[in-house]
mmCIF file of N, CA and C in Angstrom:
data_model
loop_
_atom_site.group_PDB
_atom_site.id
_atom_site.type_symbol
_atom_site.label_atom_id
_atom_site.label_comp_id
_atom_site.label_asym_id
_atom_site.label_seq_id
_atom_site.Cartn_x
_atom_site.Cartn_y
_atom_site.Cartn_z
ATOM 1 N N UNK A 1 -19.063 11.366 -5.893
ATOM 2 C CA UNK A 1 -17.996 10.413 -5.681
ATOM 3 C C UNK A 1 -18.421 9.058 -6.234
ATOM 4 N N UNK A 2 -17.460 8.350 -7.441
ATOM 5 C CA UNK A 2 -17.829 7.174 -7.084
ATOM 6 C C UNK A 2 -17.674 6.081 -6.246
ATOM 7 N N UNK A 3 -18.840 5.163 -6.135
ATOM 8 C CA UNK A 3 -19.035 4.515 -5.285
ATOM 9 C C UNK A 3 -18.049 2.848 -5.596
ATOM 10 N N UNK A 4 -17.640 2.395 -4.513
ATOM 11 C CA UNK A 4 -17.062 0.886 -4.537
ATOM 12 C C UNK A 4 -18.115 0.392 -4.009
ATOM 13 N N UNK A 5 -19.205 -0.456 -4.840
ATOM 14 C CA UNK A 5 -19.899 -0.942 -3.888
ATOM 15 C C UNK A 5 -19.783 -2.261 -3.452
ATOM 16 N N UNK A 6 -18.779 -2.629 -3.700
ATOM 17 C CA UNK A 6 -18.502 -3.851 -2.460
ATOM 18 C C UNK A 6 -16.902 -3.394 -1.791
ATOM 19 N N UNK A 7 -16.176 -3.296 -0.996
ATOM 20 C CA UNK A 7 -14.926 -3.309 -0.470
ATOM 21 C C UNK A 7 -13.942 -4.337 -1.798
ATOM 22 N N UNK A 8 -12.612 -3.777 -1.630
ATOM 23 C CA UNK A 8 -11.869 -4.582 -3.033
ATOM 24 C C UNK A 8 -11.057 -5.113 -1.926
ATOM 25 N N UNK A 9 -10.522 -6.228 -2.072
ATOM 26 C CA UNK A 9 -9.429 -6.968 -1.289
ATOM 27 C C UNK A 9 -8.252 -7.736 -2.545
ATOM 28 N N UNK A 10 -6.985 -6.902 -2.119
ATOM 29 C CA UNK A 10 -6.032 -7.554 -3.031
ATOM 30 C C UNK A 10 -4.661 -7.960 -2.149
ATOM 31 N N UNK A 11 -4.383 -9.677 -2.506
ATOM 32 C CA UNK A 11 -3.707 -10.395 -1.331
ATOM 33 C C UNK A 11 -2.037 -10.064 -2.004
ATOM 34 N N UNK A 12 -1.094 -10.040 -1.140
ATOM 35 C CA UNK A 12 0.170 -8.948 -0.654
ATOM 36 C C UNK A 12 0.735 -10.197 -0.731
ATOM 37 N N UNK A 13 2.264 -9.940 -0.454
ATOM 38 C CA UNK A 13 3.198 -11.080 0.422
ATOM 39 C C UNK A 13 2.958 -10.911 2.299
ATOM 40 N N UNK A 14 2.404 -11.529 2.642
ATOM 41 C CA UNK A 14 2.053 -11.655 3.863
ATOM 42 C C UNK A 14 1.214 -10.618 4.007
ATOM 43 N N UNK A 15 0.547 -9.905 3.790
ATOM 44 C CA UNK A 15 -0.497 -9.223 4.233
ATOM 45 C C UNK A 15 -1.886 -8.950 2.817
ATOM 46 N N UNK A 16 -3.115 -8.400 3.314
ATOM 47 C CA UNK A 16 -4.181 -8.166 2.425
ATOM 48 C C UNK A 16 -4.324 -6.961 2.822
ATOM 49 N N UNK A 17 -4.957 -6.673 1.589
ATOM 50 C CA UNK A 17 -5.401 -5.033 1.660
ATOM 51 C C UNK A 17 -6.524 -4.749 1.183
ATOM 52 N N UNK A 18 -7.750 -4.231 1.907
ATOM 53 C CA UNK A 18 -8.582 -4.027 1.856
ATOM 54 C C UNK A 18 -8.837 -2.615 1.391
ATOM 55 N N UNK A 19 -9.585 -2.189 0.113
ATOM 56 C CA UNK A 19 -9.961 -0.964 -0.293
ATOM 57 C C UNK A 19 -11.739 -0.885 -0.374
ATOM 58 N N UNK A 20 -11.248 0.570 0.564
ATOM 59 C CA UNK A 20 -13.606 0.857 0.869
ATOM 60 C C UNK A 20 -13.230 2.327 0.072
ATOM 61 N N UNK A 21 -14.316 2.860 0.205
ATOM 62 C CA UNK A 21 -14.835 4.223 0.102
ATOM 63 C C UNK A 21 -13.858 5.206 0.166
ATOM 64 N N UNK A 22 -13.520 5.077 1.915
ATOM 65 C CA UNK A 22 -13.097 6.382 2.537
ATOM 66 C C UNK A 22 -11.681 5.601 3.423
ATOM 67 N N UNK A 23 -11.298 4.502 2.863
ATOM 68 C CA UNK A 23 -9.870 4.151 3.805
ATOM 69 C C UNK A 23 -9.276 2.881 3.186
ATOM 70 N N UNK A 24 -8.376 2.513 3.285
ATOM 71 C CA UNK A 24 -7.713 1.386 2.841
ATOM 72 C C UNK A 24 -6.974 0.618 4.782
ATOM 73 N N UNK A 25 -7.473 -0.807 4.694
ATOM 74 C CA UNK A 25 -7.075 -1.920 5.549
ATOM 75 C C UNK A 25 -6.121 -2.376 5.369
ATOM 76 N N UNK A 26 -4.973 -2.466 6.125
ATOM 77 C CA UNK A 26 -4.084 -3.569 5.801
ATOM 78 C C UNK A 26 -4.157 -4.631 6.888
ATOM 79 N N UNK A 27 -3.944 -5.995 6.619
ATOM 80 C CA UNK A 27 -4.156 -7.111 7.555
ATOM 81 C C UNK A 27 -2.993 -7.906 7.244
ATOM 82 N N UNK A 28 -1.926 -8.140 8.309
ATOM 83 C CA UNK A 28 -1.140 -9.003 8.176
ATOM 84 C C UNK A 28 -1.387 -10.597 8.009
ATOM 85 N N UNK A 29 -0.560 -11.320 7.939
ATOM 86 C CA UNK A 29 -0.604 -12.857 7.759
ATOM 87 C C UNK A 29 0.186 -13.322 9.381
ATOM 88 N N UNK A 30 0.435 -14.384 9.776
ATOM 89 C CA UNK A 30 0.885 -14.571 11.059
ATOM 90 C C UNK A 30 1.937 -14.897 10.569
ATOM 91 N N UNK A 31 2.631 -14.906 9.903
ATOM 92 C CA UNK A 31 3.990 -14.877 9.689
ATOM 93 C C UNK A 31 4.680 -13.348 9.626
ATOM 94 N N UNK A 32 4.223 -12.511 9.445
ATOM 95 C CA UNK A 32 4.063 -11.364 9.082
ATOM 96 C C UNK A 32 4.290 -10.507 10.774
ATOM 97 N N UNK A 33 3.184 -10.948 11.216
ATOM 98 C CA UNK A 33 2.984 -10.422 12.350
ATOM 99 C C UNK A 33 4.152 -11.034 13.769
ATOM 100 N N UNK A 34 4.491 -12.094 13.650
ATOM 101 C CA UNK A 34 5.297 -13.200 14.181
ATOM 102 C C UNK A 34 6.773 -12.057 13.880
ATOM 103 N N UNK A 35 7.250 -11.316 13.166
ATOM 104 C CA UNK A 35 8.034 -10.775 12.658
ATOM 105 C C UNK A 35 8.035 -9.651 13.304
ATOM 106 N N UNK A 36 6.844 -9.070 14.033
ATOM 107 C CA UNK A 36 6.845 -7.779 14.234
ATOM 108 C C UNK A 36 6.292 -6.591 13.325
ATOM 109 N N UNK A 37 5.881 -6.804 12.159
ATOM 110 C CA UNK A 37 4.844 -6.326 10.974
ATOM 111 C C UNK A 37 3.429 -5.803 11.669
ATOM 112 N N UNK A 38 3.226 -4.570 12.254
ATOM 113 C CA UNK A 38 1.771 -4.948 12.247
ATOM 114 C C UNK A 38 0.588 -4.092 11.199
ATOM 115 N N UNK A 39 -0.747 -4.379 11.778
ATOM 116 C CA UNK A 39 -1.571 -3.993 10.121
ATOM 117 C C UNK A 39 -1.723 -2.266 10.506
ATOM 118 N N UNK A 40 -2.684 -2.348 9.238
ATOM 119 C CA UNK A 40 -2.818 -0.389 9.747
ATOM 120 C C UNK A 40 -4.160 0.143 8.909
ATOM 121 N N UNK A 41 -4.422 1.170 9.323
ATOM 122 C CA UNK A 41 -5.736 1.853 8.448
ATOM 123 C C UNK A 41 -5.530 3.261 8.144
ATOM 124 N N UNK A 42 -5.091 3.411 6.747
ATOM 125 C CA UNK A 42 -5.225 4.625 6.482
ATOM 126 C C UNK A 42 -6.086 5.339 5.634
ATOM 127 N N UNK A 43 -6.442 6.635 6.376
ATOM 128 C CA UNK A 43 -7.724 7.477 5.906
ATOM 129 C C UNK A 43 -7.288 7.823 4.058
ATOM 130 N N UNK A 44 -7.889 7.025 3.112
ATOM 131 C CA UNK A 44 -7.692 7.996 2.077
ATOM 132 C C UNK A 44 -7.552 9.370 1.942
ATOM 133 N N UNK A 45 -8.015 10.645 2.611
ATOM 134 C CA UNK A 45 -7.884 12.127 2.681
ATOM 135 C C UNK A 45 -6.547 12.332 3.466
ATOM 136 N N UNK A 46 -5.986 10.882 4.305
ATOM 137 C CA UNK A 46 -4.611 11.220 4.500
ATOM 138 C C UNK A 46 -3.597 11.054 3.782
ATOM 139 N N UNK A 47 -3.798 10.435 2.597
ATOM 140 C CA UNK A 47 -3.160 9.670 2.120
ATOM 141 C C UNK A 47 -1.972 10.648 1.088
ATOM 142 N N UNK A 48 -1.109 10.819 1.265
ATOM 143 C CA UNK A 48 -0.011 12.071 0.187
ATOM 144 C C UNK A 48 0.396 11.602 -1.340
ATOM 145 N N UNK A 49 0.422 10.453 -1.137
ATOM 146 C CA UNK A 49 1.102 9.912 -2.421
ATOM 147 C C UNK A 49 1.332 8.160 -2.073
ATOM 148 N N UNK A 50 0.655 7.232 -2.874
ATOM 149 C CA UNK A 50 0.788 6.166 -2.860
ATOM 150 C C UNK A 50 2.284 5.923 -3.886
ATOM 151 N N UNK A 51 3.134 5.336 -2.838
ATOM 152 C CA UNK A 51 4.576 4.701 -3.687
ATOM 153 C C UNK A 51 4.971 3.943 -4.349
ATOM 154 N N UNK A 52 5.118 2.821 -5.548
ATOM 155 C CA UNK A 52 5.414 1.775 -5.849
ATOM 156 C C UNK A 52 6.496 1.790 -6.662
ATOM 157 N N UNK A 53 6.508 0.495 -6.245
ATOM 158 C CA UNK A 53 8.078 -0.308 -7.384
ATOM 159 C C UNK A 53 7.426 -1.606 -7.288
ATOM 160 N N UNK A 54 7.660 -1.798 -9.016
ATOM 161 C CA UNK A 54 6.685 -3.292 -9.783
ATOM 162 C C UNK A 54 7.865 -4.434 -9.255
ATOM 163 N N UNK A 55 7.444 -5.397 -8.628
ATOM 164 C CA UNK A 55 8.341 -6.777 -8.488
ATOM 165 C C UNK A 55 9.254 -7.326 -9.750
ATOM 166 N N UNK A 56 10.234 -7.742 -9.381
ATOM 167 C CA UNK A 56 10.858 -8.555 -10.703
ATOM 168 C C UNK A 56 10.880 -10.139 -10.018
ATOM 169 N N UNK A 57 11.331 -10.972 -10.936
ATOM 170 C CA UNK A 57 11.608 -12.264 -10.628
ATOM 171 C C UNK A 57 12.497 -12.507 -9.468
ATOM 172 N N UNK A 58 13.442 -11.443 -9.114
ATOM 173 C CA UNK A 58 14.170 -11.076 -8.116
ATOM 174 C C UNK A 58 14.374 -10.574 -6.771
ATOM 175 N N UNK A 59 13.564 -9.635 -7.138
ATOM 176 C CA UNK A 59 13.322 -8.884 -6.007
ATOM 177 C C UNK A 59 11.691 -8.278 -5.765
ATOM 178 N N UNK A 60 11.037 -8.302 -4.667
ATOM 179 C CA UNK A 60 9.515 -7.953 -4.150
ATOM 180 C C UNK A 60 9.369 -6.262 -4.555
ATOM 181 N N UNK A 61 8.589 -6.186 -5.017
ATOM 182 C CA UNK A 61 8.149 -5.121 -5.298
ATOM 183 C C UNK A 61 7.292 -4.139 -4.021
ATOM 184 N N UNK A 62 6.728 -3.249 -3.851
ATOM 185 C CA UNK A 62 6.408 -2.706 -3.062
ATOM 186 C C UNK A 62 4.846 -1.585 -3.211
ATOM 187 N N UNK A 63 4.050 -1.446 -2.507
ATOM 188 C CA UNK A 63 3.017 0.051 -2.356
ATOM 189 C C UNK A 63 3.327 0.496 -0.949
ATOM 190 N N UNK A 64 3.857 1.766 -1.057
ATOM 191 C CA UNK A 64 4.079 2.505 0.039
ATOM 192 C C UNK A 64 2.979 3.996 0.493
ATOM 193 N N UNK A 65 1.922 3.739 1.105
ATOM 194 C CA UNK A 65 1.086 4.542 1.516
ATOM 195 C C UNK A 65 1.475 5.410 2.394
ATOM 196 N N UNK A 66 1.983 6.588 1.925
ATOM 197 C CA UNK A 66 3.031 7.851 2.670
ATOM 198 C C UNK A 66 1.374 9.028 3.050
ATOM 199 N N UNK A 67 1.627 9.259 4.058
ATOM 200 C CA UNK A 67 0.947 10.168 4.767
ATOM 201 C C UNK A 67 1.588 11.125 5.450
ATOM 202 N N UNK A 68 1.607 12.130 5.907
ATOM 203 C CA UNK A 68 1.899 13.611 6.147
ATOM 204 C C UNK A 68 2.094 13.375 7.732
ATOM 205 N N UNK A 69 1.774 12.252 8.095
ATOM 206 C CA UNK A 69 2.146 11.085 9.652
ATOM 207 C C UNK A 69 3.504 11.031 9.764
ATOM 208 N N UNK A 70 4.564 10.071 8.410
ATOM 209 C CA UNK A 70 5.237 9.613 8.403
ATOM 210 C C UNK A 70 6.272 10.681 8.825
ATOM 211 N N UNK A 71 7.376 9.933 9.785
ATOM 212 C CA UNK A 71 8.268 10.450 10.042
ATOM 213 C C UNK A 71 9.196 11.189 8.981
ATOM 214 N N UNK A 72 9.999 12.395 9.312
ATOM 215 C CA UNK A 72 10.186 13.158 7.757
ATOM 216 C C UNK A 72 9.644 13.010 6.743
ATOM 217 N N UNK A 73 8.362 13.236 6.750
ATOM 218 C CA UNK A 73 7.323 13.376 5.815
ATOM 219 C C UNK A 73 8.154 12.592 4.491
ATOM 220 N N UNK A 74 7.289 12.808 3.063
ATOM 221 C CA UNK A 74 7.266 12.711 1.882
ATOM 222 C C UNK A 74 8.742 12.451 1.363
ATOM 223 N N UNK A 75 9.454 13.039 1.569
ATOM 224 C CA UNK A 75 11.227 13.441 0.938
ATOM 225 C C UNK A 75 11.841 12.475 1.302
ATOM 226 N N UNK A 76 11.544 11.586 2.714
ATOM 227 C CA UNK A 76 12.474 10.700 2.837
ATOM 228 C C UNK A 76 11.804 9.497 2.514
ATOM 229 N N UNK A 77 10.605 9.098 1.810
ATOM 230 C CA UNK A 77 10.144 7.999 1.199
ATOM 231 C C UNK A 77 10.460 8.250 -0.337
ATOM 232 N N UNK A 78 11.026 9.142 -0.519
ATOM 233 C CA UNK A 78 10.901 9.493 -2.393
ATOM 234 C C UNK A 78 12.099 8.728 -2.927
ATOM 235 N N UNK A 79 13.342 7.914 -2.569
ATOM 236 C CA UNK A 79 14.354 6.798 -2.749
ATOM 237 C C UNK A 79 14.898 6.407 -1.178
ATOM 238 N N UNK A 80 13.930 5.761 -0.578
ATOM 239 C CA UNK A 80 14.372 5.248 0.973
ATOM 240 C C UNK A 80 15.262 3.880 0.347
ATOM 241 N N UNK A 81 16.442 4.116 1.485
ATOM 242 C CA UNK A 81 17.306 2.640 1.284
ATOM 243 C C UNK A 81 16.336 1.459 1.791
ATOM 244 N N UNK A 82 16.810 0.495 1.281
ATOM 245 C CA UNK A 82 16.031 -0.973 1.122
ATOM 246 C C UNK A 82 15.922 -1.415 2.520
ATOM 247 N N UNK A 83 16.149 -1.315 3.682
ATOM 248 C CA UNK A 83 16.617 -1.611 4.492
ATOM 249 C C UNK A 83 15.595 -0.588 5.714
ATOM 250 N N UNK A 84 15.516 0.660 5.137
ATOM 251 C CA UNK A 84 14.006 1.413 5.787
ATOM 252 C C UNK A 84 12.808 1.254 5.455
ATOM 253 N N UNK A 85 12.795 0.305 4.098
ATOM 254 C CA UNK A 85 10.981 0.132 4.112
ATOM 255 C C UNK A 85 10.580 -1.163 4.616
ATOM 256 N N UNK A 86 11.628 -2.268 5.222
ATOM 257 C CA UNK A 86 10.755 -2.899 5.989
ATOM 258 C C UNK A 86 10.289 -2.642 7.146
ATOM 259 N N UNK A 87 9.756 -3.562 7.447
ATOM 260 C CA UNK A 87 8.314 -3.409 9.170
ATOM 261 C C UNK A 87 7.823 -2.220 8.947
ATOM 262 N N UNK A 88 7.297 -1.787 8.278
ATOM 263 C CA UNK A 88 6.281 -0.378 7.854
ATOM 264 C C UNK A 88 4.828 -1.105 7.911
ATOM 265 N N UNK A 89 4.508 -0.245 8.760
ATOM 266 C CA UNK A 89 2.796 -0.688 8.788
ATOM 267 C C UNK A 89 2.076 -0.748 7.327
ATOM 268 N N UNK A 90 2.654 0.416 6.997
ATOM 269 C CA UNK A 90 1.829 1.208 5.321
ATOM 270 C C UNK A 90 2.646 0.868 4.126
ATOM 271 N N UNK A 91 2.932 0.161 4.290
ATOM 272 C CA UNK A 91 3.644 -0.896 3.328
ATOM 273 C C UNK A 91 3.395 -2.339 2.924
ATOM 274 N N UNK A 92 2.807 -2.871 1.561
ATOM 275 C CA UNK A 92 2.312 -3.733 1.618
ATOM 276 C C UNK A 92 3.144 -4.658 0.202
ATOM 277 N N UNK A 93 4.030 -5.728 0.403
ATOM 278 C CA UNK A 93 4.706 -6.019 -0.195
ATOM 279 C C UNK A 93 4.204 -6.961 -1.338
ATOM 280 N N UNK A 94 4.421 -7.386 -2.794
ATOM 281 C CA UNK A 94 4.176 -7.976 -3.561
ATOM 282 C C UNK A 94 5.431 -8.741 -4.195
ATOM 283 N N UNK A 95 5.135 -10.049 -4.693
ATOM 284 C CA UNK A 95 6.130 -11.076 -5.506
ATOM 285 C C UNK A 95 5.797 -10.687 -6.913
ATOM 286 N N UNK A 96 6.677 -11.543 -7.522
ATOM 287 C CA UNK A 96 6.690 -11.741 -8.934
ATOM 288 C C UNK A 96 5.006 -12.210 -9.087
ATOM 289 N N UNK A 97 5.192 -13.403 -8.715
ATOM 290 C CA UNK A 97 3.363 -13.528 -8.415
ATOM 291 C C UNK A 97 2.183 -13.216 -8.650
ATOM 292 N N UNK A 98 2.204 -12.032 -7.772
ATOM 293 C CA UNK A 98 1.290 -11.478 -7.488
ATOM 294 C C UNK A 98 1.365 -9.568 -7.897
ATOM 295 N N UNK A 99 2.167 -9.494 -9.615
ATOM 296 C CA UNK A 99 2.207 -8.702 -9.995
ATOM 297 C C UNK A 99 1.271 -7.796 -10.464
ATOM 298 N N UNK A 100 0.325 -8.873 -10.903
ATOM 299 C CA UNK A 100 -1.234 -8.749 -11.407
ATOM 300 C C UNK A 100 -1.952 -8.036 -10.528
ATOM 301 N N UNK A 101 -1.726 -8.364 -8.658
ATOM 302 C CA UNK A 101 -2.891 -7.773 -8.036
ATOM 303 C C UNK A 101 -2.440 -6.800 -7.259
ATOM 304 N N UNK A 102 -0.773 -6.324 -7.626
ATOM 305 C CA UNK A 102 -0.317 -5.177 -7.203
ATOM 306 C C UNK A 102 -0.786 -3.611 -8.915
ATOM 307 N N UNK A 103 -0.976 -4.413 -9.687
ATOM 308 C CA UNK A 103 -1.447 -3.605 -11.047
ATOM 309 C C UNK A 103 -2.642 -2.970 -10.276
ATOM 310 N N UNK A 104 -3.653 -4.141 -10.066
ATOM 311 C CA UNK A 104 -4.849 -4.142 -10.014
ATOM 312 C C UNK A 104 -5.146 -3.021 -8.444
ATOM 313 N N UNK A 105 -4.565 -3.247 -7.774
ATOM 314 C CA UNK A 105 -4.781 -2.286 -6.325
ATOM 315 C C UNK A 105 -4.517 -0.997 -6.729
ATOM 316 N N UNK A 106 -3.327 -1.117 -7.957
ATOM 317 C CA UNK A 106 -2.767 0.338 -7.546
ATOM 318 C C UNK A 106 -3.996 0.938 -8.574
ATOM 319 N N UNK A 107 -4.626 0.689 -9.603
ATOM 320 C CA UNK A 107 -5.457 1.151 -10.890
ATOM 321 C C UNK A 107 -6.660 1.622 -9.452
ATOM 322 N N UNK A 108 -7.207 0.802 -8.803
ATOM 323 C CA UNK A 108 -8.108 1.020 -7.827
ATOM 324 C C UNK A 108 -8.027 1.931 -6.915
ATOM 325 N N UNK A 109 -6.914 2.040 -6.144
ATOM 326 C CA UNK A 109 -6.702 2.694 -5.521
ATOM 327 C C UNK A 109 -6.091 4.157 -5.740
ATOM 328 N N UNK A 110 -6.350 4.719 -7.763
ATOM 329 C CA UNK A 110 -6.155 5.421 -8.046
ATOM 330 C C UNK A 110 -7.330 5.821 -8.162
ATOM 331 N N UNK A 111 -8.350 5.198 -8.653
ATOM 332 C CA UNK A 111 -9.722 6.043 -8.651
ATOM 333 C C UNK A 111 -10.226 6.364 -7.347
ATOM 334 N N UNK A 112 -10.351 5.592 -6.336
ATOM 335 C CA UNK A 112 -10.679 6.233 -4.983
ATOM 336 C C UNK A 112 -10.002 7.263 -4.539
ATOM 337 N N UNK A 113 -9.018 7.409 -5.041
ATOM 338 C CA UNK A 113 -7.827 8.600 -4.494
ATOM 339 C C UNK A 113 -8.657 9.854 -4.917
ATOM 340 N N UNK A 114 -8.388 9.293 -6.194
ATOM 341 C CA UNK A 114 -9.271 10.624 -7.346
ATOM 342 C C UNK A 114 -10.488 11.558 -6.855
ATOM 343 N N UNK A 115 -11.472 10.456 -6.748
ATOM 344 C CA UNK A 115 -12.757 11.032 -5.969
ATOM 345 C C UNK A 115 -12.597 11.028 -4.600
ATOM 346 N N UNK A 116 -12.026 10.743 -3.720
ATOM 347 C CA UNK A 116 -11.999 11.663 -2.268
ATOM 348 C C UNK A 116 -11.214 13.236 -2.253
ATOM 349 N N UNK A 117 -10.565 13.450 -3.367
ATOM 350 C CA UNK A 117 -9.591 14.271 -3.407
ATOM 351 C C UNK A 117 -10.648 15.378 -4.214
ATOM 352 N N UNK A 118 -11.161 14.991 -5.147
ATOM 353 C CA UNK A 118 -12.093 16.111 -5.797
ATOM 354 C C UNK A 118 -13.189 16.494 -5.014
ATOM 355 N N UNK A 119 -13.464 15.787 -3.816
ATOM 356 C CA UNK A 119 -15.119 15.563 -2.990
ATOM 357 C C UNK A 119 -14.371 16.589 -2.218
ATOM 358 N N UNK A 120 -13.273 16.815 -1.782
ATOM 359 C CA UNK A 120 -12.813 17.680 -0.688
ATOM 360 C C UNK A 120 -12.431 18.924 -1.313
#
């Protein structure tokens, strides 16, 4: 497996996300949390399919960390109305902004995927 040898942290719209080894952190912002948002930890080997949609100037883009947890599994995250992916723990939202470090998480959080998935 390769190794991350330091933890990767890439900052969200109101929340950070922390990528290790064997799990990904999410940590809200207090605005975030003030809302009812709270953070979450999911096991990479749980992980089914990481979701995204890239931000426009318009509208926030999204990574949706779907696990075999989620209520009606997989099928009902595959075009959820706009309106069901907020307050999701496993959901970590991005701006126009911060398009760069939604690139950058998801490239990362494709190789860790990779090697926990071949290690098993």
């Amino acid at each position: 497996m390769e190794e991350i040898v330091n933890p990767q942290t890439f900052k969200g719209f109101n929340a950070k996300v922390t990528l290790y080894n064997d799990r990904i952190e999410i940590t809200r912002d207090l605005t975030a949390k003030i809302g009812g948002v709270k953070g979450s930890i999911v096991a990479l080997v749980d992980l089914v399919q990481p979701l995204s949609k890239p931000p426009t100037a318009w509208v926030n883009g999204y990574v949706y960390l779907a696990t075999n947890a989620d209520p009606a599994h997989l099928s009902y995250w595959a075009d959820p109305p706009k309106w069901k992916i907020g307050r999701q723990s496993q959901l970590i939202l991005f701006n126009w902004f911060q398009r760069s470090n939604q690139a950058a998480f998801l490239a990362a959080l494709d190789t860790a995927w990779r090697a926990v998935r071949t290690e098993s």
